[in-house]
Coordinates of C-alpha atoms in Angstrom, one line a residue:
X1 CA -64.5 5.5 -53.0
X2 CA -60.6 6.6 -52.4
X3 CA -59.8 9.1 -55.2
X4 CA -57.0 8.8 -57.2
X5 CA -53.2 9.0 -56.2
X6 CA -50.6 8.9 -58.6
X7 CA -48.1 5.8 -58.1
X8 CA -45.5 7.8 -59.2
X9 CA -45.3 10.3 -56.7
X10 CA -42.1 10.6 -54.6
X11 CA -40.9 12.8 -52.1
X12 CA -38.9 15.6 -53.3
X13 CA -37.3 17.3 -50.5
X14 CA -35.4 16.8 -47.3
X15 CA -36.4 18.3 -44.0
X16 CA -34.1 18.8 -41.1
X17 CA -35.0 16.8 -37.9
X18 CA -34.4 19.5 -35.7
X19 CA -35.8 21.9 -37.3
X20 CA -39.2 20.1 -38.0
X21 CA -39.3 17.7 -35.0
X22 CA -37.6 19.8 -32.3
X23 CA -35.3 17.4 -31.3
X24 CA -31.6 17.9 -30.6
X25 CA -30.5 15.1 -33.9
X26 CA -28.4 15.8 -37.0
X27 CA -30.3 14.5 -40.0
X28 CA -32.6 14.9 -42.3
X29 CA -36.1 12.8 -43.6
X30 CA -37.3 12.6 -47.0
X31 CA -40.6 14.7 -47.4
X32 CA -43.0 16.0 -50.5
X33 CA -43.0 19.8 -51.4
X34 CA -46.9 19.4 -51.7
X35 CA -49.6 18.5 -49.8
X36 CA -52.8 16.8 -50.8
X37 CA -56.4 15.5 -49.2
X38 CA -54.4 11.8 -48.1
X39 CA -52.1 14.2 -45.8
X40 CA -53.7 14.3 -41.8
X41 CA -54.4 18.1 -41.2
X42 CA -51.5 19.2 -38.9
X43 CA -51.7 20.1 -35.3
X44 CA -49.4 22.9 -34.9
X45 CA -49.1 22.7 -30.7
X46 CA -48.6 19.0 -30.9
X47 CA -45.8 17.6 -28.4
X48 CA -43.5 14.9 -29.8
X49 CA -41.9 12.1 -28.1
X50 CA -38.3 11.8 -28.9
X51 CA -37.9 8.6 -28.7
X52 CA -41.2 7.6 -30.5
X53 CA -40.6 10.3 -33.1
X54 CA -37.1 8.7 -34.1
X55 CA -38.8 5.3 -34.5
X56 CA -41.0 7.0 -37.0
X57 CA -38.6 8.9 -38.8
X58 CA -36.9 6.0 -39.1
X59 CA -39.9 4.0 -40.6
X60 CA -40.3 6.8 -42.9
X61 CA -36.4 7.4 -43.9
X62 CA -35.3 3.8 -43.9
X63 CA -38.6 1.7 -45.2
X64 CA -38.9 -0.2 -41.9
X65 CA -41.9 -2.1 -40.7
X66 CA -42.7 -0.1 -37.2
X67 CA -45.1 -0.4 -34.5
X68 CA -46.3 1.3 -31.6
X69 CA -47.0 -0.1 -28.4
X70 CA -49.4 1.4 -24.8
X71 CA -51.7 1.8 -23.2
X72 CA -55.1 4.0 -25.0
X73 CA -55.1 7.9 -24.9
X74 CA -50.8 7.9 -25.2
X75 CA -51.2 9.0 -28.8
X76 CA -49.8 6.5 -30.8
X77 CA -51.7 6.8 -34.1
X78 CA -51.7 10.7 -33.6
X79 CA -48.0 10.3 -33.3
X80 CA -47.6 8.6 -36.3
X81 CA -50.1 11.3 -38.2
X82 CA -48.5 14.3 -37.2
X83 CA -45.1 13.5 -38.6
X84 CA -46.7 12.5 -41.6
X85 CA -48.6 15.5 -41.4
X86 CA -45.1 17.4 -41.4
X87 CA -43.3 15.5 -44.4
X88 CA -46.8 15.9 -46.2
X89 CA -46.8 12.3 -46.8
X90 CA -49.7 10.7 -47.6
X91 CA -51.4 8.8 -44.5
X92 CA -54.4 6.4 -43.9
X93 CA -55.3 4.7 -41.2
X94 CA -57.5 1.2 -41.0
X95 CA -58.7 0.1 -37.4
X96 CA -58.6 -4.2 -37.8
X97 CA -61.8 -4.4 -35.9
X98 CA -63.7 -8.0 -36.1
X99 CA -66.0 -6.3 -38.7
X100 CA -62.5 -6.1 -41.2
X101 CA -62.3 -9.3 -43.4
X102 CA -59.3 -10.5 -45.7
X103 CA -62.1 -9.7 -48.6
X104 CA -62.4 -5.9 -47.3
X105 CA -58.5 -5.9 -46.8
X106 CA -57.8 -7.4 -50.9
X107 CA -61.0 -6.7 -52.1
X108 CA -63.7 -8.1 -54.3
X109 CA -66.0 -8.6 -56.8
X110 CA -68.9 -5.9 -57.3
X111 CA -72.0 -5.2 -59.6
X112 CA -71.8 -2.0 -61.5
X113 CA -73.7 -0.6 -63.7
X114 CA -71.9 0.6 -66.9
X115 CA -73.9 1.7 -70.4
X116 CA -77.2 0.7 -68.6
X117 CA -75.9 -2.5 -68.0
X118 CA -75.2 -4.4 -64.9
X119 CA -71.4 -5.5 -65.1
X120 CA -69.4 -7.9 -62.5
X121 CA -66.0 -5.3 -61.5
X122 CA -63.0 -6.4 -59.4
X123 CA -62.4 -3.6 -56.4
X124 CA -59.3 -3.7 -55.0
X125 CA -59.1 -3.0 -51.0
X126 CA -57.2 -0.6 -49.2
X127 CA -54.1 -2.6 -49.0
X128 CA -53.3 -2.9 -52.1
X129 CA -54.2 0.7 -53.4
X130 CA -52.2 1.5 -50.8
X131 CA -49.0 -0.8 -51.5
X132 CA -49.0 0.4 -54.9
X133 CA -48.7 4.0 -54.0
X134 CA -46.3 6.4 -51.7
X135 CA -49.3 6.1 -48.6
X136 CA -48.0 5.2 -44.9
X137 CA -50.8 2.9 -44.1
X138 CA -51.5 2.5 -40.1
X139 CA -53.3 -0.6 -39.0
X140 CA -54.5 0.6 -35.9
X141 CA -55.7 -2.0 -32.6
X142 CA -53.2 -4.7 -34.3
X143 CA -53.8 -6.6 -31.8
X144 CA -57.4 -7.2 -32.2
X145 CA -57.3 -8.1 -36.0
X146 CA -58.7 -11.6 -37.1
X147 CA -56.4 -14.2 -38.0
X148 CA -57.3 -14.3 -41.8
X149 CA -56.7 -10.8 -41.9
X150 CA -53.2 -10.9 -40.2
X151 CA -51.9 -13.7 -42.7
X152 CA -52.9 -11.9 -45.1
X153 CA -50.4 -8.9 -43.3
X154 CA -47.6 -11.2 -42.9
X155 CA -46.6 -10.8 -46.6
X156 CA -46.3 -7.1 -46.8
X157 CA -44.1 -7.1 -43.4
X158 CA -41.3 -7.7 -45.6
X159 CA -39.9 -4.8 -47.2
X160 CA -39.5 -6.5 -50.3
X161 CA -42.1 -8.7 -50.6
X162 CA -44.7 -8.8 -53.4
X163 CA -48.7 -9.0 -52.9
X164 CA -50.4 -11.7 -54.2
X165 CA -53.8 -11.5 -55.1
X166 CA -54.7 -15.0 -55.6
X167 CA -58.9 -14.2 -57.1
X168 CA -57.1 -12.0 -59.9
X169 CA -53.7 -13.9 -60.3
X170 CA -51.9 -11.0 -59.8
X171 CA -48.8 -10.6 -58.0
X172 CA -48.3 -6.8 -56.6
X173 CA -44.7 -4.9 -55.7
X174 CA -44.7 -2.8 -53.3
X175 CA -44.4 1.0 -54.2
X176 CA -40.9 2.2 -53.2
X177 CA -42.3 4.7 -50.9
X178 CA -45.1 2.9 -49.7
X179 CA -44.3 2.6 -45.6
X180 CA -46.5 0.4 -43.0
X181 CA -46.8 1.2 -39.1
X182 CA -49.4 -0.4 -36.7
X183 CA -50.8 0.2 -33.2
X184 CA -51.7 -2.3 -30.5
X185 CA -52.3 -1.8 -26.8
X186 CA -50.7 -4.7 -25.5
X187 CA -47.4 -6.7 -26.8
X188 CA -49.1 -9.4 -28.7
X189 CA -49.4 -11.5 -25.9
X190 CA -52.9 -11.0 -25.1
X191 CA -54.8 -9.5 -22.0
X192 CA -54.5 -10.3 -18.7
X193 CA -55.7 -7.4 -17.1
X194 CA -59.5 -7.4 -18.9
X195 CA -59.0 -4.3 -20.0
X196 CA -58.5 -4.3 -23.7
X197 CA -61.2 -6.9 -24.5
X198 CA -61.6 -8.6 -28.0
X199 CA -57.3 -8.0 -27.9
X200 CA -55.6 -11.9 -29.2
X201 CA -52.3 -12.9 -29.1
X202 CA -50.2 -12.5 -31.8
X203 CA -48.2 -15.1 -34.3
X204 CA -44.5 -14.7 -33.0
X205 CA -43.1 -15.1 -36.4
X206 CA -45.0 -12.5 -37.8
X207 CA -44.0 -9.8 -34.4
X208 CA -40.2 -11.1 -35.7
X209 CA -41.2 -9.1 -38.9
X210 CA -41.9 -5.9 -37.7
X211 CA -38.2 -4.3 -37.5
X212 CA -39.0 -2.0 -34.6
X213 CA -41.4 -2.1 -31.8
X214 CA -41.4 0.9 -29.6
X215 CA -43.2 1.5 -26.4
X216 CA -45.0 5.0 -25.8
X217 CA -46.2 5.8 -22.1
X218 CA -48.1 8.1 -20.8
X219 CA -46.5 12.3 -20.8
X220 CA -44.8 13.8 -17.8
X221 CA -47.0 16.0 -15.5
X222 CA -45.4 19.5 -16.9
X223 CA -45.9 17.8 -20.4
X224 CA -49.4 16.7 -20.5
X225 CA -50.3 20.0 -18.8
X226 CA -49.2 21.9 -21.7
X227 CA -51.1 19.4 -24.1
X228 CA -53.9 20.3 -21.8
X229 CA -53.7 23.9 -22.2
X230 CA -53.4 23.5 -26.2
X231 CA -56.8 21.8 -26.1
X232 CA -58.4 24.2 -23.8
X233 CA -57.0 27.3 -23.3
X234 CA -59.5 28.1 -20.3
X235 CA -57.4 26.1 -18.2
X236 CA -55.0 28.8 -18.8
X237 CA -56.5 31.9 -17.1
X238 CA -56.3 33.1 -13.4
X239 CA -56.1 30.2 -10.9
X240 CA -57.4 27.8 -13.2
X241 CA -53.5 26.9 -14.1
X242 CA -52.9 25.0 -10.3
X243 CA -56.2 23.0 -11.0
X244 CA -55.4 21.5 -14.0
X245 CA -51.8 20.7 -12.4
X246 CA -53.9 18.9 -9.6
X247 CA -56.3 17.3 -11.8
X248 CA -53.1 15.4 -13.5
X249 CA -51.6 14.4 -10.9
X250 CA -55.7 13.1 -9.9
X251 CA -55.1 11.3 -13.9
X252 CA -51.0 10.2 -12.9
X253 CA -52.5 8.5 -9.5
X254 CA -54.7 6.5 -11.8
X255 CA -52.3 5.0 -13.7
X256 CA -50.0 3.6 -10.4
X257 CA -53.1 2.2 -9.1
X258 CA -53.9 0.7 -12.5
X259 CA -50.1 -1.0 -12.9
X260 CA -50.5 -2.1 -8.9
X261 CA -53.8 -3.5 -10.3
X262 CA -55.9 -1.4 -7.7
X263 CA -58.2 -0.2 -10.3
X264 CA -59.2 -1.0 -13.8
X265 CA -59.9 2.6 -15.4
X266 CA -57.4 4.6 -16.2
X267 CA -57.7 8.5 -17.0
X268 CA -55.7 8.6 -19.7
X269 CA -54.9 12.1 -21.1
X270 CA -57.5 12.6 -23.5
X271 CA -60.1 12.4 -20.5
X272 CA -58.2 14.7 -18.7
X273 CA -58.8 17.1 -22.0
X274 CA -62.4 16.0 -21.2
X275 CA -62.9 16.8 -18.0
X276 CA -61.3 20.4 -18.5
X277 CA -64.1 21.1 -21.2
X278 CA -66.3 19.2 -18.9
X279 CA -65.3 22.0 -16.3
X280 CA -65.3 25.0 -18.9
X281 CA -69.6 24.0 -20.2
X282 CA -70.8 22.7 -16.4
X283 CA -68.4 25.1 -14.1
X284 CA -68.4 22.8 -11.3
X285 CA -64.6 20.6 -10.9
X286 CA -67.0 17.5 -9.2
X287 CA -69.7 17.3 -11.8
X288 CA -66.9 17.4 -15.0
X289 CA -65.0 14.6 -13.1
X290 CA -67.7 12.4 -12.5
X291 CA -69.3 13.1 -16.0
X292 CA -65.6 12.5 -18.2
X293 CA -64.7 9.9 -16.2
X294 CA -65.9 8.4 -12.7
X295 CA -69.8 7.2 -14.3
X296 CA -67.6 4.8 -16.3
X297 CA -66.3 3.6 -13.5
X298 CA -66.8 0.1 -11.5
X299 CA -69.4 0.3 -8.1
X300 CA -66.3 -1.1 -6.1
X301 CA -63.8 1.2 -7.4
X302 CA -65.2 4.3 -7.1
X303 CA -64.2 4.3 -3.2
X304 CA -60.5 4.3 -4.4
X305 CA -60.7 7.0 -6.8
X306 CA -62.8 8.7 -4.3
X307 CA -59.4 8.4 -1.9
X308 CA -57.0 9.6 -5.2
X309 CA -59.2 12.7 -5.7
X310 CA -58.9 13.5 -1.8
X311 CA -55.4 13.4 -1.7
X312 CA -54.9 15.8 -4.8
X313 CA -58.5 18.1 -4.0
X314 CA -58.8 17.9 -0.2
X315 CA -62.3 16.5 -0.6
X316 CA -63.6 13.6 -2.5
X317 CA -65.8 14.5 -5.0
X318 CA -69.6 15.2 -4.9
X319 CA -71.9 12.8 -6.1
X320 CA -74.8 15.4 -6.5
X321 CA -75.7 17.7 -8.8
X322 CA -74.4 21.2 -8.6
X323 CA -76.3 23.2 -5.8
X324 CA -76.8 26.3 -8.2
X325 CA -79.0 23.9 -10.5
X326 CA -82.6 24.2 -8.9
X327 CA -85.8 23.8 -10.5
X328 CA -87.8 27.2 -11.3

């Protein structure tokens, strides 16, 4: 059960953008003096996106409906986490699988026990603990919610508007500093490419609600190396520091054969974090590769990826195990 947050709670401080972002803007965003458990923890080496970071500050400082579009392992939800993590505002996230109903969403009835006795209670859902209180809620895979639950979504797009719980005839404003972001992997016009399955299109009037949608791609080679190195700091010592610059460019060749639609997988950068711990436990650059990412990989593809590795390694990579690993 979600403990208790007080509705009246409201941000109490401004923070400068530049000084809490990094980023070369005049401004500042509201922010609480105080943390508590609803806050993400904060990654201190995390690398924002300017332009992805403004959207958010904006959502934040102006009460605006924003989501966040790309491709898996760009760090949208993260992104959204870690400036909330910085203005200690209260975050939760909700992934609209097909498992989440419009019940789960409102809530529902439910037998308690209470003086020995077995009681009918109303429990609310997330969303509306969450619209009554100063939460940013993320709906994360928006794209993939069902349409019961997105209906029910529609509402709460506006700024303004109230919920209405119709099984308690109650009509709910919206806290003043409650704020609403969302995630999806594609634009709401479905998927073409087979890769994000169970992924719908989306009701056009409802995307019209949603004040700004921004796009966030993959990091630069120099950038994603030094997310790299934050994770795993192995990659950091002697020569290891020109391999991990080779095995992003091995992840960036990837992602232009994926938007040529020569291959279907991408290595996105959270594998590349995996195949550098990969590298770190088995000590062999082939074995990590094939284990973080090319086993997951199509029979008819692997040739291709094979040729990507080759032109970053020299060599495409071994399909055995490790010659050092003999039986006793």
């Amino acid at each position: 059960m979600i403990q208790e947050l007080s509705p009246g709670a409201r941000p109490d401080i401004e923070l400068s953008i530049r000084d809490t972002f990094g980023l070369d803007v005049e401004g500042t965003v509201p922010a609480f003096s105080t943390r508590d458990e609803h806050v993400p923890a904060l990654d201190p080496s995390y690398r924002f996106d300017p332009a992805t970071t403004m959207a958010i500050l904006a959502g934040f400082n102006g009460n605006l409906r924003v989501l966040l579009q790309g491709r898996h392992g760009t760090g949208k939800s993260s992104h959204i986490e870690q400036v909330a993590a910085r203005l200690n505002w209260p975050c939760l996230r909700l992934n609209l699988d097909s498992h989440v109903s419009r019940i789960d969403l409102i809530g529902k009835d439910a037998i308690v026990l209470r003086d020995g006795k077995q009681v009918t209670e109303y429990r609310e859902g997330l969303l509306p603990w969450c619209y009554q209180r100063p939460v940013a809620l993320v709906l994360d895979e928006y794209d993939a919610g069902r349409p019961d639950v997105m209906f029910v979504i529609q509402r709460v797009l506006e700024a303004e508007g109230k919920l209405t719980i119709l099984d308690q005839n109650k009509v709910i404003p919206p806290n003043p500093f409650f704020r609403l972001f969302a995630t999806a992997n594609t634009v709401g016009l479905g998927d073409v490419t087979g890769l994000y399955h169970g992924t719908q299109q989306l009701n056009q009037a409802q995307l019209d609600r949603w004040n700004i949608i921004a796009r966030l791609d993959y990091l630069d080679e120099g950038a994603e190396v030094e997310v790299v190195l934050s994770k795993v700091s192995f990659m950091g010592e002697a020569e290891r520091g020109e391999m991990l610059l080779q095995m992003v460019r091995m992840a960036n060749l990837t992602r232009a054969g994926f938007a040529a639609g020569d291959v279907s997988v991408v290595m996105s950068p959270r594998t590349v974090i995996s195949w550098a711990q990969n590298y770190r436990v088995f000590g062999d650059l082939d074995f990590a590769f094939n284990t973080a990412f090319l086993n997951r990989c199509d029979e008819a593809e692997r040739p291709l990826y094979g040729e990507y590795y080759q032109r970053v390694f020299g060599r495409e990579p071994a399909n055995t195990t490790p010659e050092n690993w003999k039986r006793v």
